[in-house]
Amino acid sequence: MPAIRNVMRTHLVDHWLWLFVPTIVLMSSFLTNLVVSMFIGSFTTGGLASIYFFVMSIGMAVIPLNFSFSLGFGVRRKDYFLGTVSLFFLSSLLVSVGLTLLRQIEHLTSGWGTGLHFFDLPFLSSFSFLHLALLNFVVISHMFLLGFLISSIARRYGGLILTALLLLVVIVLGVAGVLVTYWEYWDEFGRWVMTYQMDILWFLFPFTLVYAFISYILLRKSTI
């Protein structure tokens, strides 16, 4: 446990990465949309997605920042992994509660007095505080671990292999898009997403655990 706590402290030395920059990213998106809503009135924005993609970038950044440094000071790979993932889950919990509290404030103030739906998205408005906080936790932890997996692949096999894998994903998605267009399934696909959107989000958590397991295997075999 002391070794795991030390790994967490090592990460948190970089206050900008874990606290200041995420806050700046989220608030800049929010304030931009708030100003827009003052002029055009009530509207729903997807600006909240900025924080989800930023936490993925944090997951990608931690290994290049201090993996070699930590192991150079005698930290075991297992402790590095457990400390990093523990910090991911703890951060996900804090961020999810914070976002849910902001949803409550936005709801009570009728969209900050302008009708803005930034935190209080209409398709999630029926969720209780606990339900929404849990959903946010699932999505945020998934993005953290997805970024961590991408970085682990790059650490184990190098940037060339990672680029090849990402290119393969792009090709597969591109071919799938062409086939769906050819068979004219986009409307049906859209209806399916709208019907099962919450189920799809909940299914992210098993993938999060898979990402963590694969990352651990990769880091055990990675060079310093």
PDB file of C-alpha atoms in Angstrom:
ATOM      1  CA  MET A   1       0.000   0.000   0.000  1.00  0.00           C
ATOM      2  CA  PRO A   2       2.760   2.575   0.756  1.00  0.00           C
ATOM      3  CA  ALA A   3       4.244   1.955  -2.687  1.00  0.00           C
ATOM      4  CA  ILE A   4       0.850   2.461  -4.344  1.00  0.00           C
ATOM      5  CA  ARG A   5       0.304   5.700  -2.427  1.00  0.00           C
ATOM      6  CA  ASN A   6       3.767   6.898  -3.476  1.00  0.00           C
ATOM      7  CA  VAL A   7       2.890   6.275  -7.127  1.00  0.00           C
ATOM      8  CA  MET A   8      -0.287   8.324  -6.701  1.00  0.00           C
ATOM      9  CA  ARG A   9       1.687  11.140  -5.075  1.00  0.00           C
ATOM     10  CA  THR A  10       4.178  11.056  -7.956  1.00  0.00           C
ATOM     11  CA  HIS A  11       1.362  11.608 -10.433  1.00  0.00           C
ATOM     12  CA  LEU A  12      -0.203  14.390  -8.372  1.00  0.00           C
ATOM     13  CA  VAL A  13       3.031  16.378  -8.312  1.00  0.00           C
ATOM     14  CA  ASP A  14       1.874  17.632 -11.708  1.00  0.00           C
ATOM     15  CA  HIS A  15      -0.994  19.803 -10.433  1.00  0.00           C
ATOM     16  CA  TRP A  16      -1.483  21.374 -13.836  1.00  0.00           C
ATOM     17  CA  LEU A  17      -2.217  18.084 -15.572  1.00  0.00           C
ATOM     18  CA  TRP A  18      -4.593  16.721 -12.930  1.00  0.00           C
ATOM     19  CA  LEU A  19      -6.342  19.855 -11.678  1.00  0.00           C
ATOM     20  CA  PHE A  20      -5.758  23.177 -13.400  1.00  0.00           C
ATOM     21  CA  VAL A  21      -5.825  22.234 -17.097  1.00  0.00           C
ATOM     22  CA  PRO A  22      -8.990  20.044 -16.821  1.00  0.00           C
ATOM     23  CA  THR A  23     -10.732  22.896 -15.000  1.00  0.00           C
ATOM     24  CA  ILE A  24      -9.627  25.390 -17.648  1.00  0.00           C
ATOM     25  CA  VAL A  25     -10.780  23.099 -20.473  1.00  0.00           C
ATOM     26  CA  LEU A  26     -14.208  22.520 -18.909  1.00  0.00           C
ATOM     27  CA  MET A  27     -14.818  26.102 -17.835  1.00  0.00           C
ATOM     28  CA  SER A  28     -13.694  27.597 -21.152  1.00  0.00           C
ATOM     29  CA  SER A  29     -16.157  25.357 -22.983  1.00  0.00           C
ATOM     30  CA  PHE A  30     -18.897  26.163 -20.485  1.00  0.00           C
ATOM     31  CA  LEU A  31     -18.351  29.944 -20.533  1.00  0.00           C
ATOM     32  CA  THR A  32     -18.252  29.992 -24.335  1.00  0.00           C
ATOM     33  CA  ASN A  33     -21.590  28.215 -24.520  1.00  0.00           C
ATOM     34  CA  LEU A  34     -23.024  30.406 -21.755  1.00  0.00           C
ATOM     35  CA  VAL A  35     -22.169  33.568 -23.679  1.00  0.00           C
ATOM     36  CA  VAL A  36     -23.749  32.105 -26.818  1.00  0.00           C
ATOM     37  CA  SER A  37     -26.921  31.235 -24.894  1.00  0.00           C
ATOM     38  CA  MET A  38     -27.194  34.859 -23.710  1.00  0.00           C
ATOM     39  CA  PHE A  39     -27.672  35.898 -27.325  1.00  0.00           C
ATOM     40  CA  ILE A  40     -29.644  33.028 -28.873  1.00  0.00           C
ATOM     41  CA  GLY A  41     -31.575  31.768 -25.849  1.00  0.00           C
ATOM     42  CA  SER A  42     -32.153  28.208 -24.687  1.00  0.00           C
ATOM     43  CA  PHE A  43     -30.192  25.454 -26.427  1.00  0.00           C
ATOM     44  CA  THR A  44     -28.476  22.137 -25.724  1.00  0.00           C
ATOM     45  CA  THR A  45     -24.742  21.821 -26.311  1.00  0.00           C
ATOM     46  CA  GLY A  46     -22.304  18.932 -26.466  1.00  0.00           C
ATOM     47  CA  GLY A  47     -19.531  21.006 -24.934  1.00  0.00           C
ATOM     48  CA  LEU A  48     -19.399  18.724 -21.896  1.00  0.00           C
ATOM     49  CA  ALA A  49     -17.692  16.139 -24.097  1.00  0.00           C
ATOM     50  CA  SER A  50     -14.501  18.220 -23.838  1.00  0.00           C
ATOM     51  CA  ILE A  51     -13.798  16.927 -20.326  1.00  0.00           C
ATOM     52  CA  TYR A  52     -14.315  13.301 -21.362  1.00  0.00           C
ATOM     53  CA  PHE A  53     -11.781  13.569 -24.174  1.00  0.00           C
ATOM     54  CA  PHE A  54      -9.363  15.463 -21.950  1.00  0.00           C
ATOM     55  CA  VAL A  55      -9.318  12.731 -19.319  1.00  0.00           C
ATOM     56  CA  MET A  56      -8.462  10.287 -22.116  1.00  0.00           C
ATOM     57  CA  SER A  57      -5.484  12.496 -22.956  1.00  0.00           C
ATOM     58  CA  ILE A  58      -4.405  12.336 -19.299  1.00  0.00           C
ATOM     59  CA  GLY A  59      -4.528   8.543 -19.513  1.00  0.00           C
ATOM     60  CA  MET A  60      -2.285   8.733 -22.567  1.00  0.00           C
ATOM     61  CA  ALA A  61       0.150  11.156 -20.920  1.00  0.00           C
ATOM     62  CA  VAL A  62       0.967   9.498 -17.581  1.00  0.00           C
ATOM     63  CA  ILE A  63       3.200   6.698 -18.899  1.00  0.00           C
ATOM     64  CA  PRO A  64       5.510   8.955 -20.963  1.00  0.00           C
ATOM     65  CA  LEU A  65       5.643  11.391 -18.047  1.00  0.00           C
ATOM     66  CA  ASN A  66       6.770   9.140 -15.205  1.00  0.00           C
ATOM     67  CA  PHE A  67       6.821   5.408 -15.983  1.00  0.00           C
ATOM     68  CA  SER A  68      10.599   5.296 -16.475  1.00  0.00           C
ATOM     69  CA  PHE A  69      11.122   7.759 -13.611  1.00  0.00           C
ATOM     70  CA  SER A  70       9.118   5.627 -11.173  1.00  0.00           C
ATOM     71  CA  LEU A  71      10.755   2.347 -12.147  1.00  0.00           C
ATOM     72  CA  GLY A  72      14.143   4.026 -11.945  1.00  0.00           C
ATOM     73  CA  PHE A  73      13.462   4.648  -8.244  1.00  0.00           C
ATOM     74  CA  GLY A  74      12.656   1.014  -7.608  1.00  0.00           C
ATOM     75  CA  VAL A  75       8.870   1.054  -8.006  1.00  0.00           C
ATOM     76  CA  ARG A  76       7.532  -2.312  -9.135  1.00  0.00           C
ATOM     77  CA  ARG A  77       5.533  -2.417 -12.350  1.00  0.00           C
ATOM     78  CA  LYS A  78       2.606  -3.917 -10.442  1.00  0.00           C
ATOM     79  CA  ASP A  79       2.647  -1.054  -7.913  1.00  0.00           C
ATOM     80  CA  TYR A  80       2.919   1.515 -10.704  1.00  0.00           C
ATOM     81  CA  PHE A  81      -0.094   0.004 -12.425  1.00  0.00           C
ATOM     82  CA  LEU A  82      -2.179  -0.256  -9.246  1.00  0.00           C
ATOM     83  CA  GLY A  83      -1.279   3.264  -8.118  1.00  0.00           C
ATOM     84  CA  THR A  84      -2.071   4.760 -11.508  1.00  0.00           C
ATOM     85  CA  VAL A  85      -5.382   2.909 -11.945  1.00  0.00           C
ATOM     86  CA  SER A  86      -6.385   3.731  -8.360  1.00  0.00           C
ATOM     87  CA  LEU A  87      -5.803   7.403  -9.080  1.00  0.00           C
ATOM     88  CA  PHE A  88      -7.819   7.096 -12.285  1.00  0.00           C
ATOM     89  CA  PHE A  89     -10.795   5.643 -10.415  1.00  0.00           C
ATOM     90  CA  LEU A  90     -10.516   8.150  -7.566  1.00  0.00           C
ATOM     91  CA  SER A  91     -10.354  11.046 -10.036  1.00  0.00           C
ATOM     92  CA  SER A  92     -13.299   9.592 -11.955  1.00  0.00           C
ATOM     93  CA  LEU A  93     -15.331   9.477  -8.757  1.00  0.00           C
ATOM     94  CA  LEU A  94     -14.540  13.088  -7.826  1.00  0.00           C
ATOM     95  CA  VAL A  95     -15.161  14.408 -11.334  1.00  0.00           C
ATOM     96  CA  SER A  96     -18.420  12.474 -11.691  1.00  0.00           C
ATOM     97  CA  VAL A  97     -19.755  13.879  -8.405  1.00  0.00           C
ATOM     98  CA  GLY A  98     -18.665  17.376  -9.419  1.00  0.00           C
ATOM     99  CA  LEU A  99     -20.380  17.165 -12.807  1.00  0.00           C
ATOM    100  CA  THR A 100     -23.551  15.842 -11.206  1.00  0.00           C
ATOM    101  CA  LEU A 101     -23.584  18.683  -8.678  1.00  0.00           C
ATOM    102  CA  LEU A 102     -23.227  21.165 -11.527  1.00  0.00           C
ATOM    103  CA  ARG A 103     -26.155  19.432 -13.254  1.00  0.00           C
ATOM    104  CA  GLN A 104     -28.245  20.040 -10.140  1.00  0.00           C
ATOM    105  CA  ILE A 105     -27.246  23.708 -10.010  1.00  0.00           C
ATOM    106  CA  GLU A 106     -27.984  24.154 -13.707  1.00  0.00           C
ATOM    107  CA  HIS A 107     -31.414  22.583 -13.228  1.00  0.00           C
ATOM    108  CA  LEU A 108     -32.238  24.760 -10.203  1.00  0.00           C
ATOM    109  CA  THR A 109     -31.186  27.953 -12.001  1.00  0.00           C
ATOM    110  CA  SER A 110     -33.121  27.087 -15.190  1.00  0.00           C
ATOM    111  CA  GLY A 111     -29.952  26.814 -17.205  1.00  0.00           C
ATOM    112  CA  TRP A 112     -27.977  29.580 -15.451  1.00  0.00           C
ATOM    113  CA  GLY A 113     -30.769  32.001 -16.245  1.00  0.00           C
ATOM    114  CA  THR A 114     -30.309  31.661 -20.013  1.00  0.00           C
ATOM    115  CA  GLY A 115     -31.819  28.222 -20.680  1.00  0.00           C
ATOM    116  CA  LEU A 116     -28.439  26.624 -21.397  1.00  0.00           C
ATOM    117  CA  HIS A 117     -28.289  22.826 -21.221  1.00  0.00           C
ATOM    118  CA  PHE A 118     -24.585  22.141 -20.696  1.00  0.00           C
ATOM    119  CA  PHE A 119     -24.527  19.785 -17.690  1.00  0.00           C
ATOM    120  CA  ASP A 120     -28.254  19.009 -17.587  1.00  0.00           C
ATOM    121  CA  LEU A 121     -28.718  17.155 -20.874  1.00  0.00           C
ATOM    122  CA  PRO A 122     -32.382  16.482 -21.754  1.00  0.00           C
ATOM    123  CA  PHE A 123     -31.993  12.734 -22.355  1.00  0.00           C
ATOM    124  CA  LEU A 124     -30.463  12.380 -18.863  1.00  0.00           C
ATOM    125  CA  SER A 125     -32.831  14.729 -17.037  1.00  0.00           C
ATOM    126  CA  SER A 126     -34.869  11.875 -15.533  1.00  0.00           C
ATOM    127  CA  PHE A 127     -31.811  10.370 -13.819  1.00  0.00           C
ATOM    128  CA  SER A 128     -31.470  10.701 -10.061  1.00  0.00           C
ATOM    129  CA  PHE A 129     -28.320  12.224  -8.569  1.00  0.00           C
ATOM    130  CA  LEU A 130     -26.857   8.805  -7.720  1.00  0.00           C
ATOM    131  CA  HIS A 131     -27.792   7.287 -11.069  1.00  0.00           C
ATOM    132  CA  LEU A 132     -26.203  10.108 -13.058  1.00  0.00           C
ATOM    133  CA  ALA A 133     -23.095  10.212 -10.855  1.00  0.00           C
ATOM    134  CA  LEU A 134     -22.621   6.478 -11.421  1.00  0.00           C
ATOM    135  CA  LEU A 135     -23.088   6.856 -15.176  1.00  0.00           C
ATOM    136  CA  ASN A 136     -20.543   9.691 -15.253  1.00  0.00           C
ATOM    137  CA  PHE A 137     -18.121   7.526 -13.287  1.00  0.00           C
ATOM    138  CA  VAL A 138     -18.465   4.694 -15.808  1.00  0.00           C
ATOM    139  CA  VAL A 139     -17.866   6.965 -18.811  1.00  0.00           C
ATOM    140  CA  ILE A 140     -14.983   8.944 -17.285  1.00  0.00           C
ATOM    141  CA  SER A 141     -13.133   5.879 -15.977  1.00  0.00           C
ATOM    142  CA  HIS A 142     -13.601   4.276 -19.406  1.00  0.00           C
ATOM    143  CA  MET A 143     -11.954   7.271 -21.103  1.00  0.00           C
ATOM    144  CA  PHE A 144      -9.086   7.278 -18.587  1.00  0.00           C
ATOM    145  CA  LEU A 145      -8.340   3.590 -19.170  1.00  0.00           C
ATOM    146  CA  LEU A 146      -8.759   3.847 -22.940  1.00  0.00           C
ATOM    147  CA  GLY A 147      -6.059   6.504 -23.021  1.00  0.00           C
ATOM    148  CA  PHE A 148      -3.928   4.400 -20.674  1.00  0.00           C
ATOM    149  CA  LEU A 149      -4.287   1.375 -22.982  1.00  0.00           C
ATOM    150  CA  ILE A 150      -3.246   3.407 -26.022  1.00  0.00           C
ATOM    151  CA  SER A 151      -0.171   4.650 -24.169  1.00  0.00           C
ATOM    152  CA  SER A 152       0.636   1.119 -22.941  1.00  0.00           C
ATOM    153  CA  ILE A 153       0.568  -0.205 -26.508  1.00  0.00           C
ATOM    154  CA  ALA A 154       2.915   2.569 -27.612  1.00  0.00           C
ATOM    155  CA  ARG A 155       5.238   1.820 -24.674  1.00  0.00           C
ATOM    156  CA  ARG A 156       5.339  -1.907 -25.374  1.00  0.00           C
ATOM    157  CA  TYR A 157       5.493  -1.983 -29.167  1.00  0.00           C
ATOM    158  CA  GLY A 158       6.461   1.533 -30.211  1.00  0.00           C
ATOM    159  CA  GLY A 159       4.697   4.315 -32.032  1.00  0.00           C
ATOM    160  CA  LEU A 160       4.790   2.532 -35.408  1.00  0.00           C
ATOM    161  CA  ILE A 161       2.687  -0.403 -34.201  1.00  0.00           C
ATOM    162  CA  LEU A 162       0.280   1.945 -32.432  1.00  0.00           C
ATOM    163  CA  THR A 163      -0.100   3.986 -35.616  1.00  0.00           C
ATOM    164  CA  ALA A 164      -0.744   0.805 -37.596  1.00  0.00           C
ATOM    165  CA  LEU A 165      -3.429  -0.303 -35.122  1.00  0.00           C
ATOM    166  CA  LEU A 166      -5.130   3.087 -35.185  1.00  0.00           C
ATOM    167  CA  LEU A 167      -5.007   3.074 -38.977  1.00  0.00           C
ATOM    168  CA  LEU A 168      -6.587  -0.393 -38.985  1.00  0.00           C
ATOM    169  CA  VAL A 169      -9.381   0.872 -36.736  1.00  0.00           C
ATOM    170  CA  VAL A 170      -9.971   3.825 -39.064  1.00  0.00           C
ATOM    171  CA  ILE A 171     -10.098   1.495 -42.097  1.00  0.00           C
ATOM    172  CA  VAL A 172     -12.524  -0.903 -40.408  1.00  0.00           C
ATOM    173  CA  LEU A 173     -14.807   1.960 -39.335  1.00  0.00           C
ATOM    174  CA  GLY A 174     -14.559   3.469 -42.801  1.00  0.00           C
ATOM    175  CA  VAL A 175     -15.522   0.210 -44.506  1.00  0.00           C
ATOM    176  CA  ALA A 176     -18.361  -0.261 -42.019  1.00  0.00           C
ATOM    177  CA  GLY A 177     -19.600   3.250 -42.789  1.00  0.00           C
ATOM    178  CA  VAL A 178     -19.539   2.567 -46.542  1.00  0.00           C
ATOM    179  CA  LEU A 179     -21.467  -0.702 -46.105  1.00  0.00           C
ATOM    180  CA  VAL A 180     -24.076   0.901 -43.861  1.00  0.00           C
ATOM    181  CA  THR A 181     -24.505   3.678 -46.429  1.00  0.00           C
ATOM    182  CA  TYR A 182     -24.752   1.172 -49.301  1.00  0.00           C
ATOM    183  CA  TRP A 183     -27.436  -0.852 -47.521  1.00  0.00           C
ATOM    184  CA  GLU A 184     -29.140   2.327 -46.252  1.00  0.00           C
ATOM    185  CA  TYR A 185     -29.079   1.282 -42.594  1.00  0.00           C
ATOM    186  CA  TRP A 186     -28.232   4.677 -41.097  1.00  0.00           C
ATOM    187  CA  ASP A 187     -31.806   5.448 -40.047  1.00  0.00           C
ATOM    188  CA  GLU A 188     -32.160   2.043 -38.415  1.00  0.00           C
ATOM    189  CA  PHE A 189     -28.785   2.431 -36.719  1.00  0.00           C
ATOM    190  CA  GLY A 190     -29.800   5.863 -35.396  1.00  0.00           C
ATOM    191  CA  ARG A 191     -33.049   4.501 -33.977  1.00  0.00           C
ATOM    192  CA  TRP A 192     -31.134   1.644 -32.324  1.00  0.00           C
ATOM    193  CA  VAL A 193     -28.672   4.074 -30.691  1.00  0.00           C
ATOM    194  CA  MET A 194     -31.474   6.311 -29.413  1.00  0.00           C
ATOM    195  CA  THR A 195     -33.369   3.305 -28.035  1.00  0.00           C
ATOM    196  CA  TYR A 196     -30.432   1.664 -26.293  1.00  0.00           C
ATOM    197  CA  GLN A 197     -28.160   4.648 -25.606  1.00  0.00           C
ATOM    198  CA  MET A 198     -28.148   4.088 -21.831  1.00  0.00           C
ATOM    199  CA  ASP A 199     -27.478   0.358 -22.195  1.00  0.00           C
ATOM    200  CA  ILE A 200     -24.584   1.146 -24.517  1.00  0.00           C
ATOM    201  CA  LEU A 201     -23.034   3.460 -21.913  1.00  0.00           C
ATOM    202  CA  TRP A 202     -23.405   0.903 -19.130  1.00  0.00           C
ATOM    203  CA  PHE A 203     -21.625  -1.688 -21.267  1.00  0.00           C
ATOM    204  CA  LEU A 204     -18.536   0.535 -21.241  1.00  0.00           C
ATOM    205  CA  PHE A 205     -17.563  -0.676 -17.770  1.00  0.00           C
ATOM    206  CA  PRO A 206     -16.660  -4.264 -18.769  1.00  0.00           C
ATOM    207  CA  PHE A 207     -14.524  -2.790 -21.555  1.00  0.00           C
ATOM    208  CA  THR A 208     -12.841  -0.548 -18.963  1.00  0.00           C
ATOM    209  CA  LEU A 209     -11.793  -3.622 -16.968  1.00  0.00           C
ATOM    210  CA  VAL A 210     -10.507  -5.283 -20.137  1.00  0.00           C
ATOM    211  CA  TYR A 211      -8.454  -2.164 -20.952  1.00  0.00           C
ATOM    212  CA  ALA A 212      -6.952  -2.261 -17.457  1.00  0.00           C
ATOM    213  CA  PHE A 213      -6.040  -5.952 -17.735  1.00  0.00           C
ATOM    214  CA  ILE A 214      -4.406  -5.586 -21.156  1.00  0.00           C
ATOM    215  CA  SER A 215      -2.517  -2.482 -19.994  1.00  0.00           C
ATOM    216  CA  TYR A 216      -1.137  -4.395 -17.023  1.00  0.00           C
ATOM    217  CA  ILE A 217       0.099  -7.222 -19.260  1.00  0.00           C
ATOM    218  CA  LEU A 218       1.734  -4.745 -21.634  1.00  0.00           C
ATOM    219  CA  LEU A 219       3.455  -2.770 -18.879  1.00  0.00           C
ATOM    220  CA  ARG A 220       4.858  -5.946 -17.327  1.00  0.00           C
ATOM    221  CA  LYS A 221       6.672  -6.602 -20.620  1.00  0.00           C
ATOM    222  CA  SER A 222       7.641  -3.010 -21.408  1.00  0.00           C
ATOM    223  CA  THR A 223      11.206  -1.772 -21.236  1.00  0.00           C
ATOM    224  CA  ILE A 224      12.186   1.161 -19.066  1.00  0.00           C
TER     225      ILE A 224
END
